[in-house]
CSV table of C-alpha atoms and ligand atoms in Angstrom, one decimal:
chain,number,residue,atom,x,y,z
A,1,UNK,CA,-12.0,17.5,26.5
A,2,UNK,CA,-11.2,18.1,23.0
A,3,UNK,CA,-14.0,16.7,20.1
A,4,UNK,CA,-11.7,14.2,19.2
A,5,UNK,CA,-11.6,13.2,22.6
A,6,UNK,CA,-15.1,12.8,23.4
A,7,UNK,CA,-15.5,11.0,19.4
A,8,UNK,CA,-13.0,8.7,20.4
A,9,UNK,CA,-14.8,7.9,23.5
A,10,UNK,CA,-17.9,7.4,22.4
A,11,UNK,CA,-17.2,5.5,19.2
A,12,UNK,CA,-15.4,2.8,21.6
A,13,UNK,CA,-18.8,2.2,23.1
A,14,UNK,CA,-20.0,1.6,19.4
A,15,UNK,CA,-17.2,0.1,17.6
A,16,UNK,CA,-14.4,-2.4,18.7
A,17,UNK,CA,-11.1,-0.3,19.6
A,18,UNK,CA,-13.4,3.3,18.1
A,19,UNK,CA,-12.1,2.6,14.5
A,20,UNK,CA,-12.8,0.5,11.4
A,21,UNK,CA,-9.2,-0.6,11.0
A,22,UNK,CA,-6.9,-1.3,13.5
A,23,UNK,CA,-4.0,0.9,12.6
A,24,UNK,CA,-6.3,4.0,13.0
A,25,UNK,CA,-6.2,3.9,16.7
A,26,UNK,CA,-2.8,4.9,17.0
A,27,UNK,CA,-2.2,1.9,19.3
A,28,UNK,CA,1.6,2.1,18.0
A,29,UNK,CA,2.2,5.7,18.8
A,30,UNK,CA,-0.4,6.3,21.5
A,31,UNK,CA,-2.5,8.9,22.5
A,32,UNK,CA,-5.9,10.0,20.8
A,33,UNK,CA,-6.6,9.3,16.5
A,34,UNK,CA,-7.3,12.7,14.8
A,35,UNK,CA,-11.0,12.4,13.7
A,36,UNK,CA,-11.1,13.6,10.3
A,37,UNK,CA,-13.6,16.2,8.7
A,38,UNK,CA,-12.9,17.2,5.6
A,39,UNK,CA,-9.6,17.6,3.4
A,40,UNK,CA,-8.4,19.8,0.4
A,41,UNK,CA,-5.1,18.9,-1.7
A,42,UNK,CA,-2.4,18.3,0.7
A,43,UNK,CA,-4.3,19.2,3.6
A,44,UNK,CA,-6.9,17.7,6.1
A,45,UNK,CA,-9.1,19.3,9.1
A,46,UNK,CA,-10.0,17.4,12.4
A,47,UNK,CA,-12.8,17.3,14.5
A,48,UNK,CA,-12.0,20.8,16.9
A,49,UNK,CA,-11.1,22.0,13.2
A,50,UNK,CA,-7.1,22.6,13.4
A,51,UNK,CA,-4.9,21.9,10.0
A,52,UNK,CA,-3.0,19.1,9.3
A,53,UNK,CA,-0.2,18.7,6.2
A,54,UNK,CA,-1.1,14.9,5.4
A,55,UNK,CA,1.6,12.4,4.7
A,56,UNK,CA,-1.0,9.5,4.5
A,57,UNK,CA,-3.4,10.1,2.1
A,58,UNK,CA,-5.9,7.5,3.4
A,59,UNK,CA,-2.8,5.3,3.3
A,60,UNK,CA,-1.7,6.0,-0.5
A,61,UNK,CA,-5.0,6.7,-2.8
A,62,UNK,CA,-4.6,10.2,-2.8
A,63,UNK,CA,-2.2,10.7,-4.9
A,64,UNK,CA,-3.8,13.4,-6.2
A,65,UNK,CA,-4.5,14.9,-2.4
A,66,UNK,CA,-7.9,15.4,-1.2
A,67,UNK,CA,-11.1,16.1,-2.6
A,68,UNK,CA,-9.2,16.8,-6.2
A,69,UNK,CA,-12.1,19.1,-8.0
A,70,UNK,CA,-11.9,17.5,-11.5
A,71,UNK,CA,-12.0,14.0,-9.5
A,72,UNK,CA,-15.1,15.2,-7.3
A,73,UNK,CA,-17.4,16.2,-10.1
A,74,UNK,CA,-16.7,13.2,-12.5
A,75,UNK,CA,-18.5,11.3,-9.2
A,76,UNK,CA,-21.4,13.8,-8.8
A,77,UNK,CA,-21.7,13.2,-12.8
A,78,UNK,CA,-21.4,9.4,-12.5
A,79,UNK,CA,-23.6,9.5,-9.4
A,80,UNK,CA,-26.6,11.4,-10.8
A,81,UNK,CA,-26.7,8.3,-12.9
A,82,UNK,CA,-27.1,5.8,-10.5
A,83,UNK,CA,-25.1,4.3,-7.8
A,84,UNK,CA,-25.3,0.4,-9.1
A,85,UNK,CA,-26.7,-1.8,-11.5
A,86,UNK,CA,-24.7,-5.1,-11.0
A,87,UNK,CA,-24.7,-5.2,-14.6
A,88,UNK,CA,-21.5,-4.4,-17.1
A,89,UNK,CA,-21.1,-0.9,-17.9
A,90,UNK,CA,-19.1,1.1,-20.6
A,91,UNK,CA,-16.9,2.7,-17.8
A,92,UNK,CA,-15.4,-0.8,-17.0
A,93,UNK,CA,-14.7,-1.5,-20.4
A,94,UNK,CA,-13.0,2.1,-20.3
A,95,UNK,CA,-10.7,1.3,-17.2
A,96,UNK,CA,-9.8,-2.1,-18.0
A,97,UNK,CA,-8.9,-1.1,-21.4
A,98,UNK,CA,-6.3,1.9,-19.8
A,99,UNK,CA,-5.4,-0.7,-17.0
A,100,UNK,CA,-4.1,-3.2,-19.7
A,101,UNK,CA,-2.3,-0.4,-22.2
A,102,UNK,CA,-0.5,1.2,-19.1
A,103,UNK,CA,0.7,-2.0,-16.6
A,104,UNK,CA,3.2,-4.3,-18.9
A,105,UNK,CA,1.8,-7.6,-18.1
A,106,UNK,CA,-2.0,-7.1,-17.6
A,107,UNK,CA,-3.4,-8.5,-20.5
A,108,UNK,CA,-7.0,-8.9,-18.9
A,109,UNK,CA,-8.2,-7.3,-15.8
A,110,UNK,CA,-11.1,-7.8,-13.4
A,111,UNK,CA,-12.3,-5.5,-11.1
A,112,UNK,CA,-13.2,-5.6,-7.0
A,113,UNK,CA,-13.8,-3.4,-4.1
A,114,UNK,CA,-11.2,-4.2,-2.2
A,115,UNK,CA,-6.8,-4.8,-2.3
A,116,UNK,CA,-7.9,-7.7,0.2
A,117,UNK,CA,-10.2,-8.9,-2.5
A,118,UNK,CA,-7.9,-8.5,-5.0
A,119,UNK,CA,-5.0,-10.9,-3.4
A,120,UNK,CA,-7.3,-13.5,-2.3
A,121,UNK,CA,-8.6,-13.7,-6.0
A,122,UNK,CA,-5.5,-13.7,-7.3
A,123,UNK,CA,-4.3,-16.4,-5.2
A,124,UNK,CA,-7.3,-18.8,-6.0
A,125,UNK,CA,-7.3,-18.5,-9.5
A,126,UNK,CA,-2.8,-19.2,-9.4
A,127,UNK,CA,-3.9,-22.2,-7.2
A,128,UNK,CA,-6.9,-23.3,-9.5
A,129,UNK,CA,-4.6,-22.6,-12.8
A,130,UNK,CA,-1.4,-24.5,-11.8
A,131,UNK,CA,-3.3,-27.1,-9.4
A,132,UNK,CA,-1.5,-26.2,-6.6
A,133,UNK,CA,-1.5,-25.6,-3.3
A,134,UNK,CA,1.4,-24.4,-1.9
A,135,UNK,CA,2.1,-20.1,-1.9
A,136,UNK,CA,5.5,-18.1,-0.5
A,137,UNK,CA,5.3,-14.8,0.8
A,138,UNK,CA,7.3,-12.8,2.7
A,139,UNK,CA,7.8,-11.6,6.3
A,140,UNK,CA,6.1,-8.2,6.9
A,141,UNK,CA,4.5,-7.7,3.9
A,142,UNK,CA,1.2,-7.2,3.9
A,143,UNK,CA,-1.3,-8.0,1.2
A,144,UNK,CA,-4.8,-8.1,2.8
A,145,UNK,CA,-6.7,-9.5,5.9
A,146,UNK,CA,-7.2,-13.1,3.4
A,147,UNK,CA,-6.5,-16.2,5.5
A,148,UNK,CA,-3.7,-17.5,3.7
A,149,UNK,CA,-2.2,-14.4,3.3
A,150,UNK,CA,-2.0,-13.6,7.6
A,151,UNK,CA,0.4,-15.9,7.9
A,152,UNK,CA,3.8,-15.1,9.7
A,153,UNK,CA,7.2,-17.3,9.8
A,154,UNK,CA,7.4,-20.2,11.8
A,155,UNK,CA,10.4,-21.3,13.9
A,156,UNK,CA,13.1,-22.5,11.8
A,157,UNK,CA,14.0,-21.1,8.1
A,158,UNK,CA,11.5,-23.6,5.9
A,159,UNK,CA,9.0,-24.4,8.6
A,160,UNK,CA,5.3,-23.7,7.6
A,161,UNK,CA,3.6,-20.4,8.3
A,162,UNK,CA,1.7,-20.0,11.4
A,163,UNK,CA,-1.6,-17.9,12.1
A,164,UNK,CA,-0.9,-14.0,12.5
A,165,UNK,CA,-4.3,-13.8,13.6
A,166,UNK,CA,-6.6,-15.7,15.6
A,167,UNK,CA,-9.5,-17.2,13.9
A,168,UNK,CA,-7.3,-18.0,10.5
A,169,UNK,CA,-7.3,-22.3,10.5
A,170,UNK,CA,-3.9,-23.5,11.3
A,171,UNK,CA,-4.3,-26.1,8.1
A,172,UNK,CA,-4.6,-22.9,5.7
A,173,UNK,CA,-1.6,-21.0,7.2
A,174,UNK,CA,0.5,-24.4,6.6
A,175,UNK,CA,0.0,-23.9,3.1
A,176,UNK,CA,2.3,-20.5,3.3
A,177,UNK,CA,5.7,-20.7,3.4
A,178,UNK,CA,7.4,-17.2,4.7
A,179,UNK,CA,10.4,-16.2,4.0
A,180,UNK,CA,12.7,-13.2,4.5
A,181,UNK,CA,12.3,-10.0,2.2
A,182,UNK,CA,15.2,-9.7,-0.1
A,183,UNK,CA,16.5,-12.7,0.6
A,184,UNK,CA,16.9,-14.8,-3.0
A,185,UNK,CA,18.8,-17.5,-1.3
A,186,UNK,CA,16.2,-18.8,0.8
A,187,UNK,CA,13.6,-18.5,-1.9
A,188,UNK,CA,16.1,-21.3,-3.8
A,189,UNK,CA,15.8,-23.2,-1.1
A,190,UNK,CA,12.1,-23.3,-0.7
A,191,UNK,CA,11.9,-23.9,-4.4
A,192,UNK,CA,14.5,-26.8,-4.0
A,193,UNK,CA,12.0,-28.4,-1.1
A,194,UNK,CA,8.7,-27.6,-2.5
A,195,UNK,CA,9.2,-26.2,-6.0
A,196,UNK,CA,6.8,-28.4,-8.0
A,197,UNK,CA,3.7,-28.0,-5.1
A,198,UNK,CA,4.3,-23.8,-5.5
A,199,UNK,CA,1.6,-22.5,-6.7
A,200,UNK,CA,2.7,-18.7,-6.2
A,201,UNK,CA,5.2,-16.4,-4.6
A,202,UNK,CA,3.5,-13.2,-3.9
A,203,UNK,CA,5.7,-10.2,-3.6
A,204,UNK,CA,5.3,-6.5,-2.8
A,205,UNK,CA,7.8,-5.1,-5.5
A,206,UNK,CA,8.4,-2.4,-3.0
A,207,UNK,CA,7.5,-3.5,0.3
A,208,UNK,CA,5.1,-0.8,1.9
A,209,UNK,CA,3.5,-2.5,4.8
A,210,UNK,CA,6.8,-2.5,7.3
A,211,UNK,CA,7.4,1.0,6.5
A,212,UNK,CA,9.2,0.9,3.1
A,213,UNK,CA,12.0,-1.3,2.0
A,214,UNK,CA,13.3,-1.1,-1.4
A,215,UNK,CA,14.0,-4.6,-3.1
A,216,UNK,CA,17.6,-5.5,-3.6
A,217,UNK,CA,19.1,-5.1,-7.1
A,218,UNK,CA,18.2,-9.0,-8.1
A,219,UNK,CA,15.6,-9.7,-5.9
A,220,UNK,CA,12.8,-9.5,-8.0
A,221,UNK,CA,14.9,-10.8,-11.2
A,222,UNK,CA,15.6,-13.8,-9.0
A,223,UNK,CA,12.1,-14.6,-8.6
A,224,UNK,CA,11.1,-14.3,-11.9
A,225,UNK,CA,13.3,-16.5,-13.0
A,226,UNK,CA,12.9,-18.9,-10.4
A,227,UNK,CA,9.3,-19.0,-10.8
A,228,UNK,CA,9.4,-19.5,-14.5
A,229,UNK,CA,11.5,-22.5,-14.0
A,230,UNK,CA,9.0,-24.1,-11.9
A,231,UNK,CA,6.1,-23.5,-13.6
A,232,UNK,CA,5.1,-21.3,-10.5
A,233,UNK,CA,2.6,-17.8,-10.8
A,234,UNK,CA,4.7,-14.7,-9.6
A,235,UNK,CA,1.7,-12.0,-8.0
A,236,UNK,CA,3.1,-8.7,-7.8
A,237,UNK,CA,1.1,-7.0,-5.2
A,238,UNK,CA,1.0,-3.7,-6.5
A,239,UNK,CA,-2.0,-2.6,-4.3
A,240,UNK,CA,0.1,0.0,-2.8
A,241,UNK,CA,2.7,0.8,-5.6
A,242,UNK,CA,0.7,0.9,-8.3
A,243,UNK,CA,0.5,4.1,-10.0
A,244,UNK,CA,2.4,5.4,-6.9
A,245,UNK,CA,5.8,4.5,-8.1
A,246,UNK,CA,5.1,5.7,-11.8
A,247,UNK,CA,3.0,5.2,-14.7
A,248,UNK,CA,4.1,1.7,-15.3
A,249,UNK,CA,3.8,0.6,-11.3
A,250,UNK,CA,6.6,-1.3,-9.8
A,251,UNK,CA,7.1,-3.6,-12.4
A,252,UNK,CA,7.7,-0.5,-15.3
A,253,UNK,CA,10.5,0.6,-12.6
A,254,UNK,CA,12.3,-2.3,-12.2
A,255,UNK,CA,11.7,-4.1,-15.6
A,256,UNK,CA,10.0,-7.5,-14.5
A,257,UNK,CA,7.3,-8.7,-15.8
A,258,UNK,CA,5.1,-10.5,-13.4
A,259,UNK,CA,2.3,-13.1,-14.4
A,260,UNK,CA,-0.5,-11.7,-12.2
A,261,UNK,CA,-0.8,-7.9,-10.4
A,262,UNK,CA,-2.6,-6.7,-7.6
A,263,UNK,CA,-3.8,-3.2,-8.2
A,264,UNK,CA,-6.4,-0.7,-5.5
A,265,UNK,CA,-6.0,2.4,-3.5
A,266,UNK,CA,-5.0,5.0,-6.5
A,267,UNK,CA,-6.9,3.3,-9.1
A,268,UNK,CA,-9.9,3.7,-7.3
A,269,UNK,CA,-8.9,7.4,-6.4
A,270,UNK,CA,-10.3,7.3,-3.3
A,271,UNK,CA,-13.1,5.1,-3.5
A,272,UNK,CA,-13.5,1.4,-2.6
A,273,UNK,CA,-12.3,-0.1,-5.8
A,274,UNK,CA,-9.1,-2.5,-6.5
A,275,UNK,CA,-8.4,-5.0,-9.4
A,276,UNK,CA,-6.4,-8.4,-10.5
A,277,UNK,CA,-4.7,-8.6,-13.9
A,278,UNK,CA,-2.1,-10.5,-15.8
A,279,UNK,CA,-1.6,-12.9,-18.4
A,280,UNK,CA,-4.5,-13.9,-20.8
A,281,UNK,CA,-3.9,-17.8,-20.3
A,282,UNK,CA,-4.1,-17.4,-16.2
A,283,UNK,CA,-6.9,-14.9,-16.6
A,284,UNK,CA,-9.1,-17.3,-18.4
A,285,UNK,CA,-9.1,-19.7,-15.7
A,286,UNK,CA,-11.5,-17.5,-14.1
A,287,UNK,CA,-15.6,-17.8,-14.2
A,288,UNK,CA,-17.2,-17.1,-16.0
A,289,UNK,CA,-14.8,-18.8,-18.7
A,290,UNK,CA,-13.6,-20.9,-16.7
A,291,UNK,CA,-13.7,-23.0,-13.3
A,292,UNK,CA,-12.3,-20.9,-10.8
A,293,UNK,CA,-15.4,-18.9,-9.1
A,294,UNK,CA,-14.9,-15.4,-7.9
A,295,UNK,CA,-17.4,-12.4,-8.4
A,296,UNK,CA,-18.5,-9.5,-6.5
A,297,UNK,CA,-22.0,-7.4,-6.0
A,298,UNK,CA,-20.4,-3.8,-6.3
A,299,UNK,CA,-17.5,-5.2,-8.2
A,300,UNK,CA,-16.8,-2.7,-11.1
A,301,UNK,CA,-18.7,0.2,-9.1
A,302,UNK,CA,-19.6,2.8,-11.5
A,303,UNK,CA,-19.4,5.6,-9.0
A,304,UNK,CA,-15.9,3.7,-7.9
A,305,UNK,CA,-14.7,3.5,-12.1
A,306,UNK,CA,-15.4,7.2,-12.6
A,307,UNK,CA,-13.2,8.4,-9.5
A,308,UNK,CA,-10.5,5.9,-11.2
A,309,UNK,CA,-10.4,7.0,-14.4
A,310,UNK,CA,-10.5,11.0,-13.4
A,311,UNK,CA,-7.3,9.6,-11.4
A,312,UNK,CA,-6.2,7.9,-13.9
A,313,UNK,CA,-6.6,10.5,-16.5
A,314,UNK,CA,-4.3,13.0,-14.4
A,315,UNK,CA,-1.5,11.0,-13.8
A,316,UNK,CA,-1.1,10.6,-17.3
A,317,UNK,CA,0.1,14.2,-17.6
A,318,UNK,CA,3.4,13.9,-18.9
A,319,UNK,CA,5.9,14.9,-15.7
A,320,UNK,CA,3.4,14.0,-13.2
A,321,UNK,CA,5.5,11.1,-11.8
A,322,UNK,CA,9.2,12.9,-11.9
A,323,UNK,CA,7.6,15.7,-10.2
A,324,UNK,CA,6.2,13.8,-7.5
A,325,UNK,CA,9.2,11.7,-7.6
A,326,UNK,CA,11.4,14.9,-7.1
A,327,UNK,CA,8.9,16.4,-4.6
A,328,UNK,CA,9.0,13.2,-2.2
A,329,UNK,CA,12.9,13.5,-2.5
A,330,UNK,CA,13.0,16.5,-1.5
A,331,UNK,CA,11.2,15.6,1.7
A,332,UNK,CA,12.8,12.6,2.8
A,333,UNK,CA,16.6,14.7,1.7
A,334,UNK,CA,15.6,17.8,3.6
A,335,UNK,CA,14.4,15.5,6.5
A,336,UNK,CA,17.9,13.3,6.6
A,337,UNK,CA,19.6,16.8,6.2
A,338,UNK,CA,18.0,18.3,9.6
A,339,UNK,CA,18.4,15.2,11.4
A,340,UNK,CA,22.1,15.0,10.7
A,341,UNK,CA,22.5,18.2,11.6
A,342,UNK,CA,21.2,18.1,15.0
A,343,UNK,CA,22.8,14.5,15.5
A,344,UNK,CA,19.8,12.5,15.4
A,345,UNK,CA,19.9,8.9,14.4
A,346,UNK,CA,17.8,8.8,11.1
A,347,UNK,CA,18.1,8.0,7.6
A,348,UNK,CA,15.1,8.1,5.0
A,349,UNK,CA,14.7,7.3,1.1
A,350,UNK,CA,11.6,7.9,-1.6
A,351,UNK,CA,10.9,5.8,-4.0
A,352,UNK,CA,8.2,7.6,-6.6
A,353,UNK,CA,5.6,9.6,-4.4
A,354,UNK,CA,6.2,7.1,-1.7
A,355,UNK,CA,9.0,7.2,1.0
A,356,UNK,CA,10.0,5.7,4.4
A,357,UNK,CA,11.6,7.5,7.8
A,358,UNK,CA,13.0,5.1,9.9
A,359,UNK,CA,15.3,6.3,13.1
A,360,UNK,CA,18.3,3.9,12.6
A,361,UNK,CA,21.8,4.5,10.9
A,362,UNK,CA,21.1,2.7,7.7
A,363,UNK,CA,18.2,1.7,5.6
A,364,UNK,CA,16.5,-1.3,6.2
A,365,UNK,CA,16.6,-4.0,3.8
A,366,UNK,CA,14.6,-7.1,5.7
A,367,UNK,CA,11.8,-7.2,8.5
A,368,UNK,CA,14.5,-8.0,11.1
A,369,UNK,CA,16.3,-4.4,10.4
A,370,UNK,CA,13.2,-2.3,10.2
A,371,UNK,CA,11.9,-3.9,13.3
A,372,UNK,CA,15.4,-2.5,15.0
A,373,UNK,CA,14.0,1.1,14.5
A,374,UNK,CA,14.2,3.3,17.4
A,375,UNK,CA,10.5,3.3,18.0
A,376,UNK,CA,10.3,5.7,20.8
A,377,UNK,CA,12.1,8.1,19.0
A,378,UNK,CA,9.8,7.5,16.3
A,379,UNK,CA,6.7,8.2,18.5
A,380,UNK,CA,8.1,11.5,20.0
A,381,UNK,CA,8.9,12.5,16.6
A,382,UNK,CA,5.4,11.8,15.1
A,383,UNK,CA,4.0,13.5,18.4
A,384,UNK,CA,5.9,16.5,18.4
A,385,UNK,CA,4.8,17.4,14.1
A,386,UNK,CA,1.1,16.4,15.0
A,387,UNK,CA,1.1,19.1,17.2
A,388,UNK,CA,2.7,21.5,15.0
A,389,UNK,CA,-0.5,20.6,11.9
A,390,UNK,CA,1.8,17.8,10.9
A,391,UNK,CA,0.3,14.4,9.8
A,392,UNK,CA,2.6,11.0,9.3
A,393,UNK,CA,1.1,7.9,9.7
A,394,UNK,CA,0.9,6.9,13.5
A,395,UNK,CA,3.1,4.0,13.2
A,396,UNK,CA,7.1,3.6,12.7
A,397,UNK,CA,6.1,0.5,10.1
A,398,UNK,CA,4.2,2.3,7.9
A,399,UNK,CA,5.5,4.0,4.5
A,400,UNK,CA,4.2,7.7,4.4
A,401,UNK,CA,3.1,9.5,0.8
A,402,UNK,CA,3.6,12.5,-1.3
A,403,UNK,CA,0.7,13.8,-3.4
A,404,UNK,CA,0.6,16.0,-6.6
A,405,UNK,CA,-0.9,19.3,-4.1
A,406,UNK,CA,2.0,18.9,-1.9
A,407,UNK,CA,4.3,21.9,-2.8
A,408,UNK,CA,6.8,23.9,-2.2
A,409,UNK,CA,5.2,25.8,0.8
A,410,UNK,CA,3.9,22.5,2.8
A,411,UNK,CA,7.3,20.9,2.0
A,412,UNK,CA,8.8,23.8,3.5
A,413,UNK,CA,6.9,24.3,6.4
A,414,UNK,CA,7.5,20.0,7.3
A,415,UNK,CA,11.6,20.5,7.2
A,416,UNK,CA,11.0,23.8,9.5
A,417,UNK,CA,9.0,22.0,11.4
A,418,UNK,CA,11.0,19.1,11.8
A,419,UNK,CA,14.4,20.9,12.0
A,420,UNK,CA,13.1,22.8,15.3
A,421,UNK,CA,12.0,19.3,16.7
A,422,UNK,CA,15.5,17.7,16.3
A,423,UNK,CA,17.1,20.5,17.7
A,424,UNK,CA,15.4,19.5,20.9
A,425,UNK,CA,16.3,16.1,20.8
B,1,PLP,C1,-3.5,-1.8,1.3
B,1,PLP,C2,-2.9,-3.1,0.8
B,1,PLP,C3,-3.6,-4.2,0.6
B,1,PLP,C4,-5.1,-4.3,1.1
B,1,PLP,O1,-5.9,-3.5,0.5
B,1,PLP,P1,-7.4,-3.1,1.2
B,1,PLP,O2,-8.0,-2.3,0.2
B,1,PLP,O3,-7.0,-2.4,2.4
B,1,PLP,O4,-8.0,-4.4,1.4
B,1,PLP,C5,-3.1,-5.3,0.0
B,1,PLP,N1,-1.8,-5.3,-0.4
B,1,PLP,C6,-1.0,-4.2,-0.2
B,1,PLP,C7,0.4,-4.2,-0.7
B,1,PLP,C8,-1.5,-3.0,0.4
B,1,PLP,O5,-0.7,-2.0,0.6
């Protein structure tokens, strides 16, 4: 039996399922979760100690890859220091400071350990600024294990959300209306039903969480608009897209300026740190200004704030984004390239240093169309590059990432790889 094996088996005795997040498991694609030991750049080693190209990046902080020297010593430096005081430090001042210059509509920030943290703030304090209750999200995105926010569509285009999990209070899912990604029309609707209880829409500007679909030229225009006519707060959840799609996030690609944005994974750079940001008159809602509580124990961790700002500090390096940009295209071309040569039924597309595979003719544009993936292909796929020391995330709904060490050799070595495998298809 292999170490990973025998880990896997004994942390089930230990820990519900072996892991401490469900999508580890590898439920989706089966088989046993690589146990991780250490990483370096674009690569990571398991637990029998074979070598693994990594597309995951602890699902998208990494944007620097793994274990990035300059990032490493910064948090022995901020460590030898002290791990916590639970008091303000100079470093936040620092990050919020670089976190309002470089994101177009934060005007003030607050940090918190967590993305989950980050969208549940952000969606008290747009409830306790406009005094309501209502929020709109969207099927298949994901923004955090919240209550309100594990909600999925009811039957029925403008019934009320219902529970995606057990345990989360029927009464708080009602509150949610879901609708379909990309789909402007029904958000008028809603709007025309509910518009004056909305509270917020919360949107990922690039949906990551159901693979990755790109938002429809107008999309996002459509709900800014819409939301400024109703007096309603538009969240961009940029937990995932921030600082992965470019310097200016999602919302410096597409040009819209949201009133609130979610920020974690790369701002921490690799620690547990995330962040909620926006305009100045929504921001100063919150306690201790004003009535809407929300605060934290590690919140603003200065072990956490150092690994940001070293992050932070190299993605500012002017290229660093259409590198990675052109790096991640590369992939996903040379990928669609080898499949069509071989016949297999595959498309893919990057957006920044993030990018989604999905075996189907075209790409997806709504949960409905990225659930009609070819799964199983998907699975032998993901199966067949494992075993070559090839690491995409074990699940056809999850979006896969580029980081800064990937080169020309690993990118290279995945579209060899990968051309052998659809050969055999
Ligand atoms: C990862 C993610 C979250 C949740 O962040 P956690 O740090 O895992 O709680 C929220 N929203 C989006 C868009 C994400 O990708």
């Amino acid at each position: 039996m292999s170490r990973n094996q025998q880990l896997f088996e004994q942390s089930q005795k230990f820990i519900p399922g072996g892991v401490n997040s469900p999508v580890r498991a590898f439920k989706s694609v089966g088989g046993t979760p690589v146990f991780f030991r250490r990483g370096e750049g674009a690569y990571v080693w398991d637990a029998d100690d074979k070598s693994y190209i990594d597309y995951v990046g602890s699902w998208g902080p990494l944007i620097l890859g793994h274990a990035h020297p300059e990032v490493i010593d910064t948090v022995y430096a901020a460590a030898k220091n002290g791990l916590t005081f639970g008091a303000p430090t100079e470093a936040e001042l620092e990050i919020a400071e670089l976190l309002c210059r470089l994101v177009p509509s934060i005007e003030q920030v607050r940090l918190v350990s967590s993305g989950t943290e980050a969208t549940m703030s952000a969606i008290r304090l747009a409830r306790g600024y406009t005094g309501r209750n209502r929020i709109i999200k969207f099927e298949g995105c994901y923004h955090g294990h919240d209550d309100a926010l594990l909600v999925k569509a009811g039957s029925g285009a403008l019934t009320f959300g219902h529970p995606s999990s057990a345990g989360v209070p029927a009464e708080t899912a009602s509150s949610t209306v879901v609708l379909d990604y990309n789909d402007l029309a029904g958000v008028e609707q809603a709007f025309g039903q509910f518009g004056a209880e909305i509270a917020a829409v919360i949107v990922e500007p690039v949906a990551g969480n159901m693979n990755l679909i790109a938002p429809r030229p107008g999309f996002l225009p459509g709900l800014r608009e819409l939301c400024t006519r109703h007096g309603s707060v538009l969240i961009f959840d940029e937990v995932m897209t921030g600082f992965r799609v470019g310097l200016e996030c999602a919302q410096g690609l597409y040009g819209i300026k949201p009133d609130l944005t979610t920020l974690g994974k790369v701002i921490g750079g690799g620690m547990p740190m995330a962040a909620f940001g926006g305009r100045r008159e929504i921001m100063q809602c919150l306690a201790p200004v004003g009535a809407v509580y929300q605060a934290g124990t590690l919140s603003g961790n200065p072990v956490a704030v150092a690994a940001g700002l070293a992050t932070l500090k190299l993605v500012q390096v002017p290229g660093f984004y259409d590198k990675l940009a052109a790096r991640t295209r590369e992939l996903t071309e040379g990928l669609a390239a080898a499949a069509r040569k071989h016949g297999v039924v595959f498309c893919a597309q990057a957006v920044g240093g993030m990018f989604g595979l999905y075996f189907r003719e075209t790409l997806p544009e709504s949960y409905t169309e990225v659930m009609s993936c070819n799964r199983d292909a998907f699975n032998g796929f993901f199966h067949a590059m494992l075993e070559e020391g090839i690491y995409f995330a074990p699940s056809a709904f999850e979006a896969g990432f580029v980081s800064a060490a990937h080169g020309d050799a690993e990118i290279s070595k995945t579209l060899a790889t990968a051309e052998q495998i659809f050969a055999r298809e």
